[in-house]
PDB file of C-alpha atoms in Angstrom:
ATOM      1  CA  GLN A   3     -19.942  -6.172 -19.406  1.00 81.00           C
ATOM      2  CA  VAL A   4     -17.845  -5.841 -16.256  1.00 86.00           C
ATOM      3  CA  GLN A   5     -15.851  -9.000 -15.583  1.00 92.00           C
ATOM      4  CA  LEU A   6     -13.409  -9.811 -12.787  1.00 94.00           C
ATOM      5  CA  VAL A   7     -11.511 -13.150 -12.755  1.00 94.00           C
ATOM      6  CA  GLU A   8      -9.353 -14.142  -9.806  1.00 96.00           C
ATOM      7  CA  SER A   9      -6.656 -16.702 -10.011  1.00 96.00           C
ATOM      8  CA  GLY A  10      -3.539 -17.899  -8.114  1.00 97.00           C
ATOM      9  CA  GLY A  11      -5.092 -19.499  -5.059  1.00 98.00           C
ATOM     10  CA  GLY A  12      -4.054 -22.823  -3.671  1.00 98.00           C
ATOM     11  CA  LEU A  13      -2.578 -24.733  -0.745  1.00 98.00           C
ATOM     12  CA  VAL A  14       0.585 -23.413   0.898  1.00 98.00           C
ATOM     13  CA  GLN A  15       2.513 -24.147   4.066  1.00 98.00           C
ATOM     14  CA  PRO A  16       2.701 -21.524   6.887  1.00 98.00           C
ATOM     15  CA  GLY A  17       5.493 -19.076   5.965  1.00 98.00           C
ATOM     16  CA  GLY A  18       4.992 -19.614   2.215  1.00 98.00           C
ATOM     17  CA  SER A  19       3.853 -17.171  -0.490  1.00 98.00           C
ATOM     18  CA  LEU A  20       1.187 -16.906  -3.080  1.00 98.00           C
ATOM     19  CA  ARG A  21       0.356 -14.366  -5.731  1.00 98.00           C
ATOM     20  CA  LEU A  22      -3.247 -13.698  -6.541  1.00 98.00           C
ATOM     21  CA  SER A  23      -4.247 -12.033  -9.868  1.00 97.00           C
ATOM     22  CA  CYS A  24      -7.442 -10.174 -10.760  1.00 95.00           C
ATOM     23  CA  ALA A  25      -8.031  -9.641 -14.367  1.00 94.00           C
ATOM     24  CA  ALA A  26     -10.559  -6.886 -14.991  1.00 89.00           C
ATOM     25  CA  SER A  27     -12.429  -5.790 -18.026  1.00 89.00           C
ATOM     26  CA  GLY A  28     -15.519  -3.769 -19.087  1.00 82.00           C
ATOM     27  CA  PHE A  29     -15.211  -0.708 -16.878  1.00 72.00           C
ATOM     28  CA  THR A  30     -17.409   2.080 -18.005  1.00 60.00           C
ATOM     29  CA  LEU A  31     -16.008   5.010 -15.944  1.00 61.00           C
ATOM     30  CA  ASP A  32     -12.564   6.427 -15.760  1.00 68.00           C
ATOM     31  CA  TYR A  33     -12.127   6.322 -11.920  1.00 82.00           C
ATOM     32  CA  TYR A  34     -12.357   3.118 -10.041  1.00 87.00           C
ATOM     33  CA  ALA A  35     -10.832   1.170  -7.150  1.00 92.00           C
ATOM     34  CA  ILE A  36      -9.924  -2.526  -7.019  1.00 93.00           C
ATOM     35  CA  GLY A  37     -10.267  -4.237  -3.612  1.00 96.00           C
ATOM     36  CA  TRP A  38      -9.200  -7.646  -2.270  1.00 98.00           C
ATOM     37  CA  PHE A  39     -11.567  -9.121   0.232  1.00 98.00           C
ATOM     38  CA  ARG A  40     -11.578 -12.369   2.068  1.00 98.00           C
ATOM     39  CA  GLN A  41     -14.075 -14.513   3.876  1.00 97.00           C
ATOM     40  CA  ALA A  42     -13.323 -17.446   6.131  1.00 96.00           C
ATOM     41  CA  PRO A  43     -15.907 -19.975   7.349  1.00 91.00           C
ATOM     42  CA  GLY A  44     -17.934 -18.422  10.223  1.00 94.00           C
ATOM     43  CA  LYS A  45     -16.404 -14.990   9.824  1.00 95.00           C
ATOM     44  CA  GLU A  46     -17.406 -11.672   8.284  1.00 94.00           C
ATOM     45  CA  ARG A  47     -15.998 -10.632   4.958  1.00 95.00           C
ATOM     46  CA  GLU A  48     -13.132  -8.300   5.505  1.00 95.00           C
ATOM     47  CA  GLY A  49     -11.287  -5.832   3.286  1.00 97.00           C
ATOM     48  CA  VAL A  50      -7.667  -6.954   2.815  1.00 98.00           C
ATOM     49  CA  SER A  51      -6.130  -4.415   0.469  1.00 98.00           C
ATOM     50  CA  CYS A  52      -7.320  -1.856  -2.107  1.00 96.00           C
ATOM     51  CA  ILE A  53      -5.676   0.279  -4.816  1.00 94.00           C
ATOM     52  CA  SER A  54      -6.944   3.375  -6.614  1.00 91.00           C
ATOM     53  CA  SER A  55      -6.727   3.901 -10.390  1.00 86.00           C
ATOM     54  CA  ARG A  56      -6.229   7.609  -9.862  1.00 83.00           C
ATOM     55  CA  ASP A  57      -2.909   7.803  -8.114  1.00 86.00           C
ATOM     56  CA  GLY A  58      -2.030   4.226  -7.174  1.00 88.00           C
ATOM     57  CA  SER A  59      -2.728   4.824  -3.400  1.00 93.00           C
ATOM     58  CA  THR A  60      -3.165   1.693  -1.432  1.00 96.00           C
ATOM     59  CA  TYR A  61      -4.882   0.489   1.715  1.00 96.00           C
ATOM     60  CA  TYR A  62      -3.888  -2.565   3.840  1.00 98.00           C
ATOM     61  CA  ALA A  63      -5.672  -4.157   6.688  1.00 97.00           C
ATOM     62  CA  ASP A  64      -3.534  -4.208   9.916  1.00 97.00           C
ATOM     63  CA  SER A  65      -3.622  -7.934   9.820  1.00 97.00           C
ATOM     64  CA  VAL A  66      -1.745  -8.140   6.536  1.00 98.00           C
ATOM     65  CA  LYS A  67       0.371  -4.973   6.582  1.00 98.00           C
ATOM     66  CA  GLY A  68       3.972  -5.721   6.001  1.00 98.00           C
ATOM     67  CA  ARG A  69       3.207  -9.188   4.509  1.00 98.00           C
ATOM     68  CA  PHE A  70       0.872  -8.433   1.620  1.00 98.00           C
ATOM     69  CA  THR A  71       1.545  -6.147  -1.342  1.00 98.00           C
ATOM     70  CA  ILE A  72      -1.026  -4.914  -3.881  1.00 97.00           C
ATOM     71  CA  SER A  73       0.076  -3.766  -7.310  1.00 95.00           C
ATOM     72  CA  ARG A  74      -1.345  -3.170 -10.716  1.00 91.00           C
ATOM     73  CA  ASP A  75      -0.307  -3.630 -14.286  1.00 89.00           C
ATOM     74  CA  ASN A  76      -2.262  -1.096 -16.308  1.00 80.00           C
ATOM     75  CA  ALA A  77      -1.328  -2.531 -19.649  1.00 83.00           C
ATOM     76  CA  LYS A  78      -2.882  -5.908 -18.687  1.00 86.00           C
ATOM     77  CA  ASN A  79      -5.647  -4.291 -16.651  1.00 86.00           C
ATOM     78  CA  THR A  80      -4.705  -6.688 -13.817  1.00 91.00           C
ATOM     79  CA  VAL A  81      -4.219  -6.210 -10.072  1.00 94.00           C
ATOM     80  CA  TYR A  82      -2.080  -8.514  -8.079  1.00 96.00           C
ATOM     81  CA  LEU A  83      -1.906  -9.416  -4.347  1.00 98.00           C
ATOM     82  CA  GLN A  84       1.464 -10.775  -3.321  1.00 98.00           C
ATOM     83  CA  MET A  85       1.052 -12.641  -0.144  1.00 98.00           C
ATOM     84  CA  ASN A  86       4.185 -13.508   1.835  1.00 98.00           C
ATOM     85  CA  SER A  87       4.740 -15.031   5.335  1.00 98.00           C
ATOM     86  CA  LEU A  88       1.350 -16.609   5.129  1.00 98.00           C
ATOM     87  CA  LYS A  89      -0.312 -17.719   8.383  1.00 98.00           C
ATOM     88  CA  PRO A  90      -3.101 -20.241   8.923  1.00 98.00           C
ATOM     89  CA  GLU A  91      -5.473 -17.338   9.820  1.00 97.00           C
ATOM     90  CA  ASP A  92      -5.072 -16.185   6.220  1.00 98.00           C
ATOM     91  CA  THR A  93      -7.088 -19.152   5.089  1.00 98.00           C
ATOM     92  CA  ALA A  94     -10.187 -17.873   3.223  1.00 98.00           C
ATOM     93  CA  VAL A  95     -11.764 -17.355  -0.100  1.00 98.00           C
ATOM     94  CA  TYR A  96     -10.331 -14.301  -1.613  1.00 98.00           C
ATOM     95  CA  TYR A  97     -12.413 -12.002  -3.865  1.00 98.00           C
ATOM     96  CA  CYS A  98     -11.503  -9.127  -5.981  1.00 97.00           C
ATOM     97  CA  ALA A  99     -14.069  -6.346  -6.438  1.00 96.00           C
ATOM     98  CA  THR A 100     -14.435  -3.121  -8.313  1.00 93.00           C
ATOM     99  CA  ALA A 101     -15.840   0.177  -7.157  1.00 92.00           C
ATOM    100  CA  VAL A 102     -16.564   2.255 -10.245  1.00 88.00           C
ATOM    101  CA  GLY A 103     -16.839   6.023 -10.521  1.00 84.00           C
ATOM    102  CA  VAL A 104     -15.212   6.662  -7.168  1.00 84.00           C
ATOM    103  CA  LEU A 105     -12.792   9.438  -6.217  1.00 83.00           C
ATOM    104  CA  ASP A 106     -11.672   7.939  -2.955  1.00 85.00           C
ATOM    105  CA  LEU A 107     -10.449   4.527  -1.836  1.00 90.00           C
ATOM    106  CA  PRO A 108     -13.095   2.678  -0.014  1.00 90.00           C
ATOM    107  CA  HIS A 109     -12.269  -0.542   1.775  1.00 91.00           C
ATOM    108  CA  HIS A 110     -15.677  -1.711   2.948  1.00 92.00           C
ATOM    109  CA  SER A 111     -17.527  -4.230   0.823  1.00 93.00           C
ATOM    110  CA  ALA A 112     -20.724  -2.188   0.434  1.00 93.00           C
ATOM    111  CA  ALA A 113     -18.880   0.336  -1.632  1.00 94.00           C
ATOM    112  CA  TYR A 114     -17.941  -2.248  -4.352  1.00 94.00           C
ATOM    113  CA  ASP A 115     -20.184  -2.826  -7.350  1.00 92.00           C
ATOM    114  CA  TYR A 116     -18.812  -5.950  -9.096  1.00 93.00           C
ATOM    115  CA  TRP A 117     -17.275  -9.035  -7.699  1.00 96.00           C
ATOM    116  CA  GLY A 118     -15.323 -11.958  -8.973  1.00 96.00           C
ATOM    117  CA  GLN A 119     -16.091 -15.581  -8.168  1.00 96.00           C
ATOM    118  CA  GLY A 120     -13.289 -15.928  -5.614  1.00 97.00           C
ATOM    119  CA  THR A 121     -10.248 -18.131  -5.236  1.00 97.00           C
ATOM    120  CA  GLN A 122      -9.495 -20.407  -2.265  1.00 98.00           C
ATOM    121  CA  VAL A 123      -6.322 -19.846  -0.276  1.00 98.00           C
ATOM    122  CA  THR A 124      -5.513 -22.488   2.286  1.00 98.00           C
ATOM    123  CA  VAL A 125      -2.544 -22.201   4.620  1.00 98.00           C
ATOM    124  CA  SER A 126      -1.826 -25.341   6.517  1.00 97.00           C
ATOM    125  CA  SER A 127       1.054 -27.634   7.507  1.00 93.00           C
TER     126      SER A 127
END
């Protein structure tokens, strides 16, 4: 019933920009959080950015703060991740995930219930 579909990944040069989209459907509870996570080869999955359905509060990892912006379009039930000033170390598979029935804004993967299939982001010259 719950479905998350990421899109917008691709190949970009250092300093470039990409916008990722996460289209969500099938939520069964009023309160939820949407998180963006990424995983590079040989590295642990890390939380990149999250947004709350309650008040729009956001979280950003220190490594992306000032470069990435998370936003939502409630009418489309879609969350976006605008990524600017991309660096090679941003290269990873990016996943969106939903934590349902939550009142806070978790940013660790164990708190999230449903996951999309991921979209590849490659930053290289």
